[in-house]
Tab-separated table of C-alpha atoms in Angstrom:
chain	number	residue	atom	x	y	z
A	1	MET	CA	52.651	-47.338	-24.650
A	2	THR	CA	49.471	-45.969	-26.222
A	3	ASP	CA	47.724	-49.372	-26.150
A	4	GLN	CA	45.869	-48.363	-23.003
A	5	TRP	CA	44.163	-45.471	-24.861
A	6	VAL	CA	44.009	-46.412	-28.533
A	7	SER	CA	43.494	-49.514	-30.662
A	8	PHE	CA	42.849	-50.052	-34.356
A	9	SER	CA	40.799	-52.330	-36.594
A	10	GLN	CA	39.088	-52.270	-39.987
A	11	HIS	CA	35.396	-51.531	-40.462
A	12	GLY	CA	34.504	-51.898	-44.126
A	13	ILE	CA	36.634	-49.449	-46.092
A	14	ALA	CA	37.483	-47.411	-43.003
A	15	GLU	CA	40.309	-47.592	-40.508
A	16	LEU	CA	38.537	-47.762	-37.146
A	17	VAL	CA	40.261	-45.994	-34.258
A	18	HIS	CA	38.992	-46.937	-30.779
A	19	LEU	CA	39.845	-44.408	-28.066
A	20	LYS	CA	39.237	-45.065	-24.390
A	21	GLY	CA	39.904	-43.599	-20.985
A	22	GLU	CA	41.131	-40.079	-20.439
A	23	ILE	CA	42.432	-38.128	-23.428
A	24	ASP	CA	44.308	-35.082	-22.190
A	25	LEU	CA	47.533	-33.096	-22.339
A	26	ALA	CA	49.491	-36.001	-20.842
A	27	ASN	CA	48.731	-38.420	-23.696
A	28	ALA	CA	47.251	-36.486	-26.649
A	29	ASN	CA	50.538	-36.191	-28.560
A	30	ASP	CA	51.320	-39.916	-28.260
A	31	ILE	CA	47.779	-40.817	-29.296
A	32	GLY	CA	48.002	-38.422	-32.235
A	33	ARG	CA	51.224	-39.990	-33.492
A	34	ALA	CA	49.693	-43.468	-33.260
A	35	ILE	CA	46.566	-42.371	-35.142
A	36	VAL	CA	48.551	-40.707	-37.922
A	37	ALA	CA	50.771	-43.783	-38.285
A	38	HIS	CA	47.731	-46.049	-38.707
A	39	THR	CA	45.583	-43.808	-40.894
A	40	THR	CA	48.053	-42.391	-43.413
A	41	GLU	CA	47.035	-44.894	-46.106
A	42	ALA	CA	43.371	-45.234	-45.047
A	43	ASP	CA	40.565	-44.528	-47.515
A	44	ALA	CA	38.341	-43.305	-44.654
A	45	VAL	CA	38.573	-43.028	-40.871
A	46	LEU	CA	36.111	-43.715	-38.068
A	47	ILE	CA	37.085	-42.626	-34.564
A	48	ASP	CA	35.065	-44.278	-31.805
A	49	LEU	CA	35.006	-42.039	-28.726
A	50	THR	CA	32.226	-43.849	-26.854
A	51	ALA	CA	34.652	-45.311	-24.282
A	52	VAL	CA	36.352	-41.962	-23.563
A	53	SER	CA	35.731	-40.936	-19.946
A	54	PHE	CA	37.410	-37.507	-20.145
A	55	LEU	CA	38.382	-35.232	-23.032
A	56	ASP	CA	40.182	-31.945	-22.409
A	57	SER	CA	41.186	-29.148	-24.777
A	58	ALA	CA	44.331	-31.044	-25.840
A	59	GLY	CA	42.121	-33.938	-26.936
A	60	VAL	CA	39.797	-31.604	-28.827
A	61	ARG	CA	42.796	-29.970	-30.518
A	62	LEU	CA	44.118	-33.415	-31.456
A	63	LEU	CA	40.798	-34.338	-33.077
A	64	ASP	CA	40.669	-30.988	-34.872
A	65	LEU	CA	44.161	-31.508	-36.312
A	66	ILE	CA	43.335	-35.045	-37.463
A	67	VAL	CA	40.091	-33.867	-39.082
A	68	GLY	CA	41.907	-31.002	-40.809
A	69	ASP	CA	44.619	-33.293	-42.144
A	70	LEU	CA	42.108	-35.823	-43.467
A	71	ASP	CA	39.978	-33.061	-45.003
A	72	ASP	CA	43.069	-31.666	-46.744
A	73	ARG	CA	43.738	-35.113	-48.219
A	74	GLY	CA	40.099	-35.635	-49.248
A	75	LYS	CA	39.593	-38.542	-46.841
A	76	PRO	CA	36.207	-38.840	-45.115
A	77	ILE	CA	36.062	-39.039	-41.312
A	78	LYS	CA	33.331	-39.558	-38.729
A	79	LEU	CA	33.504	-39.417	-34.932
A	80	VAL	CA	31.306	-41.857	-33.004
A	81	VAL	CA	30.265	-40.111	-29.787
A	82	GLY	CA	27.159	-41.990	-28.645
A	83	GLU	CA	23.965	-40.415	-27.351
A	84	ARG	CA	25.714	-38.922	-24.320
A	85	GLY	CA	29.064	-39.073	-22.595
A	86	ALA	CA	32.213	-37.097	-21.943
A	87	ALA	CA	33.385	-36.853	-25.546
A	88	ARG	CA	29.988	-35.771	-26.911
A	89	MET	CA	29.556	-33.185	-24.170
A	90	THR	CA	33.039	-31.701	-24.609
A	91	LEU	CA	32.826	-31.560	-28.395
A	92	GLN	CA	29.411	-29.916	-28.244
A	93	LEU	CA	30.650	-27.358	-25.709
A	94	CYS	CA	33.538	-26.541	-28.039
A	95	SER	CA	31.179	-26.173	-31.023
A	96	PHE	CA	32.988	-28.961	-32.853
A	97	ARG	CA	31.708	-29.677	-36.359
A	98	THR	CA	28.382	-31.441	-35.837
A	99	ASP	CA	28.448	-32.903	-39.362
A	100	LEU	CA	31.272	-35.176	-38.180
A	101	LEU	CA	29.491	-36.512	-35.088
A	102	SER	CA	27.460	-39.701	-35.139
A	103	THR	CA	25.660	-41.569	-32.385
A	104	ASP	CA	26.684	-45.109	-33.351
A	105	LEU	CA	29.268	-46.958	-35.383
A	106	GLU	CA	26.962	-48.400	-38.037
A	107	ARG	CA	25.361	-45.012	-38.705
A	108	ALA	CA	28.802	-43.388	-38.931
A	109	ALA	CA	30.040	-46.046	-41.369
A	110	ALA	CA	26.941	-45.593	-43.552
A	111	GLU	CA	27.401	-41.803	-43.524
A	112	LEU	CA	30.992	-42.121	-44.766
A	113	GLY	CA	29.680	-43.273	-48.130
A	114	ARG	CA	27.479	-40.227	-48.664
């Protein structure tokens, strides 16, 4: 059911989560469960938000919970938000942690190792 919003692949040592479309109250819980199921054993996580067209407060809360969980487990995470777009704008408006945001996938992957 969540295939229309989330897909997974490997990128180096990291589990790569691709999100797309609208992430909101209607689907955030399902997306969150899928992400947790695929990242529980991951050494690091990259979440690509560049194809997200809309992100509401439920989506921001979802990302915050995932980041908090990974931080608690000592697992590095980066969010790929591009130069501009809905996800970048929403996260900036919400004063989301800027140290987690990266403009492109390769830069984010390189920053995971630091």
